[in-house]
């Protein structure tokens, strides 16, 4: 288990013990790789309570104990995915690399704000990455304005609403996506992850614009139907 | 050529996907701030983003990315700022500093408009105040007009809209929004093309609505 290990390292991996630190990083890399491959091989690992539960424990360790080992594990899982998102949405490699750092620093600094009743951890990280990218884009288009877009700050959690655990909803969605016709799932990925207008998407897919819009709505309606089947 | 009408649900999905230009995002964020029931749907769309993120093929990070990151970590934390009290919903307060009354209002009859400082050549973003019972000049649109009600209510002959509702008008809509009841109606409106006035005073009124 990682907890003893992390207790030791939380004291601070600095102090010139590079050998120890590199061995530590290497062991994390190995675990990160294992996690990636096992979730591909074994769908049961994707249950809330699989990697989600571990990562959830890690974000708590970061929030409560400023635990760097737990943070490194979060980095192992999320940083390559966030980078993949940023690359796909059009950021050049060096920009994506810098934004990943910004996203992960925000994860470190805001860990105490993460509320599992409001969002699954992946959802929370996604929203941070999405907002950082928008901020970066706006910095570029008007560099004189220092604006962290308040319109993208999440509104407070609904009150008195029936709270289905957010991670369960996210996991339901993830599974439902697998049951969509491939062209609908692909369209959702394009919509979320590619910086293209509806028209450009239509051109790329060789479809009329109206078909793209209706297919997108169909995909969402279908997801909703599948989710209701789950819940 | 019939283009399909945009719905509020389309806007929520696009906002969750981070696809909306700033003024349109502001309309949707204001809507979410005022219409709590919509937040559940919005969070589902964000969760869709989270689920898709998990399944992205991990990209390779630059050499030493984690080490560089660890070197930057300190003990600082970012506090979630409690939204300061104000006359306006939180998302709007970044654009409206100080009091509503201090905005550069331009008045025309029962209608007042104050442009918001969203520097964008494509969109016109304004607060619009309709005096109780008064109407905006009859007009159609070259493009989309999104209006979210901040206070009071209005109807436009097609529907009635109250606090938090978004009215979506596109080139097919020829309408004349009018404040409902005996209260003024305050709205945030974003248009992406000049309005075309269709009433008989249009020549006279056009300077007010010109871009």
Coordinates of C-alpha atoms in Angstrom, one line a residue:
Chain A
X1 CA 0.0 0.0 0.0
X2 CA 1.1 3.5 -0.7
X3 CA 0.2 5.1 2.5
X4 CA 3.4 4.4 4.6
X5 CA 5.4 5.4 1.6
X6 CA 3.5 8.6 1.1
X7 CA 3.8 9.5 4.8
X8 CA 7.5 9.4 4.4
X9 CA 7.7 11.4 1.3
X10 CA 5.1 14.0 2.3
X11 CA 7.8 15.3 4.6
X12 CA 9.3 16.6 1.3
X13 CA 11.3 14.9 -1.4
X14 CA 13.8 17.8 -1.5
X15 CA 17.2 17.8 0.1
X16 CA 19.3 16.5 -2.7
X17 CA 18.3 12.9 -2.4
X18 CA 18.0 12.5 -6.1
X19 CA 18.6 8.8 -6.1
X20 CA 15.8 8.2 -3.8
X21 CA 13.5 10.6 -5.6
X22 CA 14.2 9.1 -9.0
X23 CA 13.5 5.6 -7.6
X24 CA 10.3 6.9 -6.2
X25 CA 9.2 8.5 -9.5
X26 CA 10.1 5.3 -11.3
X27 CA 7.9 3.2 -9.0
X28 CA 5.0 5.6 -9.5
X29 CA 5.5 5.4 -13.3
X30 CA 5.3 1.6 -13.1
X31 CA 2.1 1.7 -11.0
X32 CA 0.6 4.3 -13.3
X33 CA 1.3 2.1 -16.3
X34 CA -0.2 -0.9 -14.6
X35 CA -3.3 1.1 -13.8
X36 CA -3.7 2.2 -17.4
X37 CA -3.4 -1.3 -18.9
X38 CA -5.5 -3.1 -16.3
X39 CA -8.4 -0.8 -16.8
X40 CA -8.2 -1.6 -20.5
X41 CA -8.1 -5.3 -19.9
X42 CA -10.6 -5.6 -17.1
X43 CA -13.7 -3.5 -17.3
X44 CA -14.6 -4.2 -13.7
X45 CA -11.7 -2.0 -12.8
X46 CA -13.7 0.9 -14.2
X47 CA -16.3 0.6 -11.5
X48 CA -16.5 3.5 -9.1
X49 CA -14.4 2.0 -6.5
X50 CA -11.8 0.8 -9.0
X51 CA -9.2 3.5 -10.0
X52 CA -11.8 6.1 -9.1
X53 CA -11.6 5.2 -5.5
X54 CA -7.8 5.2 -5.4
X55 CA -7.7 8.6 -7.1
X56 CA -10.4 9.9 -4.8
X57 CA -8.2 8.8 -1.8
X58 CA -5.3 10.6 -3.4
X59 CA -7.1 13.9 -3.8
X60 CA -8.1 13.8 -0.2
X61 CA -4.5 13.2 0.8
X62 CA -3.5 16.2 -1.3
X63 CA -6.2 18.3 0.3
X64 CA -5.7 17.3 3.9
X65 CA -2.0 16.4 4.1
X66 CA -0.5 18.2 1.1
X67 CA 0.8 14.7 0.2
X68 CA 3.2 14.9 -2.8
X69 CA 3.2 11.2 -3.4
X70 CA -0.6 11.2 -3.8
X71 CA -0.3 14.2 -6.0
X72 CA 2.3 12.4 -8.2
X73 CA -0.2 9.5 -8.6
X74 CA -2.9 12.0 -9.7
X75 CA -0.4 13.5 -12.1
X76 CA 0.4 10.0 -13.5
X77 CA -3.2 9.4 -14.4
X78 CA -4.4 12.8 -15.3
X79 CA -1.5 14.8 -16.8
X80 CA -1.2 12.6 -19.9
X81 CA -4.9 12.7 -20.5
X82 CA -5.1 16.4 -20.0
X83 CA -2.3 16.8 -22.5
X84 CA -4.0 14.5 -24.9
X85 CA -7.1 16.7 -24.6
X86 CA -5.1 19.9 -25.2
X87 CA -3.3 18.5 -28.1
X88 CA -6.4 17.3 -29.8
X89 CA -8.2 20.7 -29.3
X90 CA -5.3 22.3 -31.1
X91 CA -2.6 23.4 -28.6
X92 CA 0.9 23.1 -29.9
X93 CA 3.0 20.6 -27.9
X94 CA 4.9 23.3 -25.9
X95 CA 1.7 25.2 -25.1
X96 CA -0.1 22.0 -24.1
X97 CA 2.9 21.1 -21.9
X98 CA 2.7 24.4 -20.1
X99 CA -1.1 24.2 -19.7
X100 CA -0.9 20.7 -18.2
X101 CA 1.4 22.2 -15.6
X102 CA -1.1 25.0 -14.9
X103 CA -3.9 22.5 -14.6
X104 CA -2.0 20.3 -12.2
X105 CA -0.9 23.2 -10.1
X106 CA -4.6 24.2 -9.9
X107 CA -5.4 20.6 -8.8
X108 CA -2.8 21.0 -6.1
X109 CA -4.0 24.4 -4.9
X110 CA -7.7 23.7 -5.2
X111 CA -7.8 20.1 -3.9
X112 CA -9.7 21.2 -0.8
X113 CA -12.4 22.6 -3.1
X114 CA -13.1 19.3 -4.8
X115 CA -16.5 18.1 -3.7
X116 CA -17.4 14.5 -4.8
X117 CA -21.1 15.3 -4.3
X118 CA -20.8 17.8 -7.1
X119 CA -18.5 16.2 -9.6
X120 CA -16.5 13.1 -10.3
X121 CA -12.8 13.7 -10.0
X122 CA -12.3 13.3 -13.8
X123 CA -15.1 15.8 -14.4
X124 CA -13.5 18.3 -12.0
X125 CA -10.2 17.9 -13.7
X126 CA -11.9 18.2 -17.1
X127 CA -13.5 21.5 -16.1
X128 CA -10.2 22.9 -14.8
X129 CA -8.5 21.9 -18.1
X130 CA -11.3 23.3 -20.2
X131 CA -11.3 26.6 -18.3
X132 CA -7.5 26.9 -18.4
X133 CA -7.6 26.5 -22.1
X134 CA -10.2 29.1 -22.5
X135 CA -8.3 31.5 -20.3
X136 CA -5.1 30.9 -22.4
X137 CA -7.0 31.5 -25.6
X138 CA -8.4 34.8 -24.3
X139 CA -5.0 35.9 -23.0
X140 CA -3.8 35.4 -26.5
X141 CA -6.6 37.3 -28.1
X142 CA -6.5 40.2 -25.7
X143 CA -3.2 40.1 -23.8
X144 CA -3.9 43.4 -22.0
X145 CA -6.9 42.0 -20.1
X146 CA -6.3 39.9 -17.1
X147 CA -9.5 37.9 -17.0
X148 CA -10.2 34.6 -15.5
X149 CA -13.5 33.9 -17.1
X150 CA -16.1 34.1 -14.3
X151 CA -18.7 32.7 -16.7
X152 CA -16.9 29.4 -16.6
X153 CA -16.7 29.2 -12.8
X154 CA -19.1 26.4 -11.7
X155 CA -22.2 27.6 -10.1
X156 CA -22.8 26.4 -6.5
X157 CA -24.3 22.9 -6.0
X158 CA -28.0 22.7 -6.2
X159 CA -29.8 22.8 -2.9
X160 CA -32.3 20.2 -1.9
X161 CA -31.7 18.3 -5.1
X162 CA -31.5 14.5 -5.0
X163 CA -27.8 13.9 -5.0
X164 CA -26.8 10.8 -7.0
X165 CA -23.2 10.3 -6.3
X166 CA -21.5 12.3 -9.1
X167 CA -18.9 9.6 -9.7
X168 CA -21.7 7.1 -10.4
X169 CA -23.3 9.4 -12.9
X170 CA -19.9 9.9 -14.7
X171 CA -19.3 6.1 -14.7
X172 CA -22.8 5.6 -16.1
X173 CA -22.1 8.0 -18.8
X174 CA -18.8 6.4 -19.6
X175 CA -20.5 3.1 -20.0
X176 CA -23.4 4.5 -22.0
X177 CA -20.9 6.0 -24.5
X178 CA -19.7 2.5 -25.2
X179 CA -23.3 1.6 -26.2
X180 CA -23.8 4.5 -28.6
X181 CA -23.5 3.8 -32.3
X182 CA -19.8 4.6 -33.1
X183 CA -20.6 7.6 -35.3
X184 CA -22.5 9.2 -32.4
X185 CA -19.7 8.6 -29.9
X186 CA -17.2 10.0 -32.4
X187 CA -19.3 13.1 -32.9
X188 CA -19.4 13.7 -29.1
X189 CA -15.6 13.4 -29.0
X190 CA -15.2 15.8 -31.8
X191 CA -17.7 18.2 -30.2
X192 CA -15.8 18.2 -26.9
X193 CA -12.3 17.8 -28.1
X194 CA -11.9 19.5 -31.4
X195 CA -11.8 23.3 -32.0
X196 CA -14.0 23.2 -35.1
X197 CA -17.3 24.9 -35.9
X198 CA -20.3 22.9 -36.7
X199 CA -19.8 23.6 -40.3
X200 CA -16.2 22.4 -40.2
X201 CA -17.3 19.3 -38.5
X202 CA -20.0 18.8 -41.2
X203 CA -17.4 19.2 -43.9
X204 CA -15.0 16.8 -42.3
X205 CA -17.7 14.1 -41.9
X206 CA -19.2 14.8 -45.3
X207 CA -22.6 15.4 -43.8
X208 CA -25.1 18.3 -44.1
X209 CA -24.9 20.7 -41.2
X210 CA -28.5 19.8 -40.1
X211 CA -27.5 16.2 -39.9
X212 CA -24.5 17.0 -37.6
X213 CA -26.8 19.0 -35.3
X214 CA -29.5 16.3 -35.2
X215 CA -27.0 13.5 -34.7
X216 CA -25.5 15.4 -31.8
X217 CA -28.9 15.8 -30.2
X218 CA -29.7 12.1 -30.9
X219 CA -26.4 11.1 -29.2
X220 CA -27.3 13.1 -26.1
X221 CA -30.9 11.9 -26.0
X222 CA -29.6 8.3 -26.4
X223 CA -27.1 8.8 -23.6
X224 CA -29.9 10.1 -21.4
X225 CA -32.0 7.0 -22.3
X226 CA -29.2 4.7 -21.5
X227 CA -28.5 6.5 -18.2
X228 CA -32.1 6.1 -17.1
X229 CA -31.8 2.4 -17.8
X230 CA -28.8 2.4 -15.4
X231 CA -30.3 4.5 -12.6
Chain B
X1 CA -32.7 26.7 -46.2
X2 CA -34.0 25.8 -42.8
X3 CA -31.3 25.8 -40.2
X4 CA -32.4 24.0 -37.1
X5 CA -33.2 26.3 -34.2
X6 CA -30.9 26.4 -31.3
X7 CA -32.3 25.3 -28.0
X8 CA -31.3 26.0 -24.4
X9 CA -30.2 22.4 -24.1
X10 CA -27.8 22.9 -27.1
X11 CA -26.4 25.9 -25.3
X12 CA -25.8 24.0 -22.1
X13 CA -24.0 21.2 -24.0
X14 CA -21.8 23.6 -25.9
X15 CA -21.0 25.5 -22.7
X16 CA -20.0 22.3 -20.9
X17 CA -17.8 21.5 -23.9
X18 CA -16.2 24.9 -23.6
X19 CA -17.3 25.9 -27.1
X20 CA -19.2 29.1 -26.5
X21 CA -17.7 32.5 -27.3
X22 CA -17.4 34.7 -24.2
X23 CA -20.7 36.7 -24.5
X24 CA -22.8 33.6 -25.2
X25 CA -21.1 31.8 -22.4
X26 CA -22.0 34.7 -20.1
X27 CA -25.7 34.3 -21.1
X28 CA -25.6 30.6 -20.2
X29 CA -23.7 31.1 -17.0
X30 CA -26.2 33.8 -15.9
X31 CA -29.0 31.4 -16.8
X32 CA -27.4 28.7 -14.6
X33 CA -27.0 31.1 -11.8
X34 CA -30.6 32.1 -11.9
X35 CA -32.2 28.7 -12.8
X36 CA -30.8 26.1 -10.3
X37 CA -32.9 23.3 -11.8
X38 CA -30.8 23.5 -15.0
X39 CA -27.5 22.9 -13.1
X40 CA -28.2 19.2 -12.9
X41 CA -28.3 18.9 -16.7
X42 CA -25.3 21.1 -17.1
X43 CA -23.3 18.9 -14.6
X44 CA -24.2 15.8 -16.6
X45 CA -22.8 17.5 -19.7
X46 CA -19.6 18.3 -17.8
X47 CA -19.6 14.7 -16.6
X48 CA -19.7 13.6 -20.2
X49 CA -16.5 15.7 -20.7
X50 CA -15.0 13.9 -17.6
X51 CA -15.9 10.5 -19.0
X52 CA -14.5 11.3 -22.4
X53 CA -11.3 12.6 -20.8
X54 CA -10.7 9.3 -19.0
X55 CA -10.9 7.4 -22.3
X56 CA -8.5 9.7 -24.2
X57 CA -5.3 7.9 -25.1
X58 CA -2.7 9.3 -22.7
X59 CA -0.2 11.6 -24.4
X60 CA 3.5 11.4 -23.7
X61 CA 4.7 14.1 -21.4
X62 CA 7.9 16.0 -21.8
X63 CA 11.0 14.7 -20.1
X64 CA 11.0 15.6 -16.4
X65 CA 7.5 17.1 -16.5
X66 CA 6.6 15.7 -13.0
X67 CA 9.9 16.8 -11.5
X68 CA 9.4 20.4 -12.8
X69 CA 5.9 20.4 -11.5
X70 CA 6.9 19.1 -8.0
X71 CA 9.5 21.9 -7.9
X72 CA 6.7 24.5 -8.3
X73 CA 4.4 23.2 -5.6
X74 CA 4.2 25.3 -2.5
X75 CA 1.9 25.4 0.4
X76 CA -0.4 28.0 -1.1
X77 CA -4.0 27.1 -1.7
X78 CA -6.6 28.9 -3.7
X79 CA -9.7 29.7 -1.7
X80 CA -13.0 29.6 -3.5
X81 CA -14.1 33.2 -3.4
X82 CA -17.6 33.6 -2.0
X83 CA -19.4 35.8 -4.5
X84 CA -19.7 39.3 -3.2
X85 CA -23.2 40.5 -2.8
X86 CA -24.5 42.5 -5.6
X87 CA -27.5 43.6 -7.7
X88 CA -26.6 41.2 -10.4
X89 CA -26.0 37.4 -10.7
X90 CA -22.4 36.5 -10.0
X91 CA -21.3 35.8 -13.6
X92 CA -22.2 39.4 -14.6
X93 CA -20.4 41.1 -11.7
X94 CA -17.0 40.8 -13.4
X95 CA -18.3 43.0 -16.2
X96 CA -20.4 45.4 -14.2
X97 CA -18.2 47.0 -11.6
X98 CA -20.1 49.2 -9.2
X99 CA -23.7 50.1 -9.4
X100 CA -26.1 49.4 -12.2
X101 CA -27.1 53.0 -12.2
X102 CA -23.5 54.1 -13.0
X103 CA -23.5 52.2 -16.3
X104 CA -23.5 54.3 -19.5
X105 CA -27.2 53.9 -20.2
X106 CA -28.6 55.2 -23.4
X107 CA -32.3 55.8 -23.3
X108 CA -34.9 55.7 -25.9
X109 CA -38.5 55.9 -24.9
X110 CA -39.2 53.1 -22.5
X111 CA -36.1 51.2 -23.5
X112 CA -32.6 51.7 -22.1
X113 CA -29.4 49.9 -23.2
X114 CA -26.0 49.8 -21.5
X115 CA -23.2 48.1 -23.5
X116 CA -21.0 45.7 -21.5
X117 CA -17.2 45.8 -21.9
X118 CA -16.9 42.5 -23.7
X119 CA -14.4 43.3 -26.4
X120 CA -15.7 41.4 -29.3
X121 CA -16.3 42.5 -32.9
X122 CA -18.8 39.7 -33.5
X123 CA -21.2 40.2 -30.7
X124 CA -23.1 43.0 -29.1
X125 CA -23.5 42.5 -25.4
X126 CA -25.8 44.7 -23.5
X127 CA -28.1 45.1 -20.5
X128 CA -31.5 46.1 -21.6
X129 CA -34.1 47.6 -19.4
X130 CA -37.7 47.7 -20.5
X131 CA -40.0 50.1 -18.6
X132 CA -43.1 48.4 -17.2
X133 CA -45.5 47.7 -20.1
X134 CA -43.1 49.2 -22.7
X135 CA -41.8 47.4 -25.7
X136 CA -38.7 47.1 -27.8
X137 CA -39.2 48.2 -31.4
X138 CA -40.5 45.4 -33.6
X139 CA -37.6 43.7 -35.3
X140 CA -36.1 40.7 -37.0
X141 CA -32.6 39.4 -36.8
X142 CA -29.8 38.9 -39.2
X143 CA -28.5 36.3 -36.8
X144 CA -29.2 35.0 -33.3
X145 CA -30.3 37.1 -30.3
X146 CA -30.1 35.5 -26.9
X147 CA -31.8 37.2 -24.0
X148 CA -31.8 36.1 -20.4
X149 CA -34.1 37.7 -17.9
X150 CA -32.4 39.1 -14.8
X151 CA -35.4 40.8 -13.2
X152 CA -39.1 41.1 -14.1
X153 CA -40.6 39.4 -17.1
X154 CA -41.3 40.0 -20.8
X155 CA -43.3 38.4 -23.6
X156 CA -42.6 38.7 -27.3
X157 CA -45.8 37.4 -28.8
X158 CA -44.2 33.9 -29.0
X159 CA -43.5 33.1 -25.4
X160 CA -43.3 34.7 -21.9
X161 CA -40.0 34.7 -20.1
X162 CA -39.4 35.2 -16.5
X163 CA -36.2 35.4 -14.3
X164 CA -33.6 33.0 -15.5
X165 CA -35.3 32.1 -18.8
X166 CA -33.4 32.4 -22.0
X167 CA -35.3 33.6 -25.1
X168 CA -33.7 32.6 -28.4
X169 CA -34.6 34.6 -31.5
X170 CA -33.2 33.8 -34.9
X171 CA -33.7 35.1 -38.4
X172 CA -37.2 33.6 -38.5
X173 CA -38.5 35.5 -35.6
X174 CA -40.1 38.9 -36.1
X175 CA -40.9 40.0 -32.6
X176 CA -41.5 42.9 -30.2
X177 CA -40.5 42.1 -26.7
X178 CA -42.7 43.9 -24.1
X179 CA -42.3 44.0 -20.3
X180 CA -44.9 42.0 -18.5
X181 CA -46.8 43.2 -15.4
X182 CA -46.1 46.4 -13.6
X183 CA -42.4 45.9 -13.1
X184 CA -39.5 47.0 -15.2
X185 CA -37.8 44.1 -17.0
X186 CA -34.0 43.9 -16.9
X187 CA -32.3 41.5 -19.4
X188 CA -28.8 40.6 -20.6
X189 CA -28.9 40.4 -24.4
X190 CA -26.4 39.2 -26.9
X191 CA -26.8 39.6 -30.6
X192 CA -24.5 38.4 -33.4
X193 CA -25.8 40.4 -36.3
X194 CA -27.6 43.7 -36.7
X195 CA -31.3 43.7 -35.9
X196 CA -33.6 44.7 -38.7
X197 CA -36.4 46.9 -37.6
X198 CA -39.7 46.1 -39.2
X199 CA -42.1 48.5 -37.6
X200 CA -43.1 51.8 -39.0
X201 CA -40.7 53.8 -36.9
X202 CA -37.8 51.8 -38.0
X203 CA -36.0 54.6 -39.9
X204 CA -36.2 56.8 -36.8
X205 CA -35.2 54.1 -34.3
X206 CA -32.4 52.5 -36.2
X207 CA -29.6 54.7 -34.9
X208 CA -30.3 53.4 -31.4
X209 CA -29.9 49.8 -32.5
X210 CA -27.2 50.3 -35.0
X211 CA -23.9 48.4 -34.6

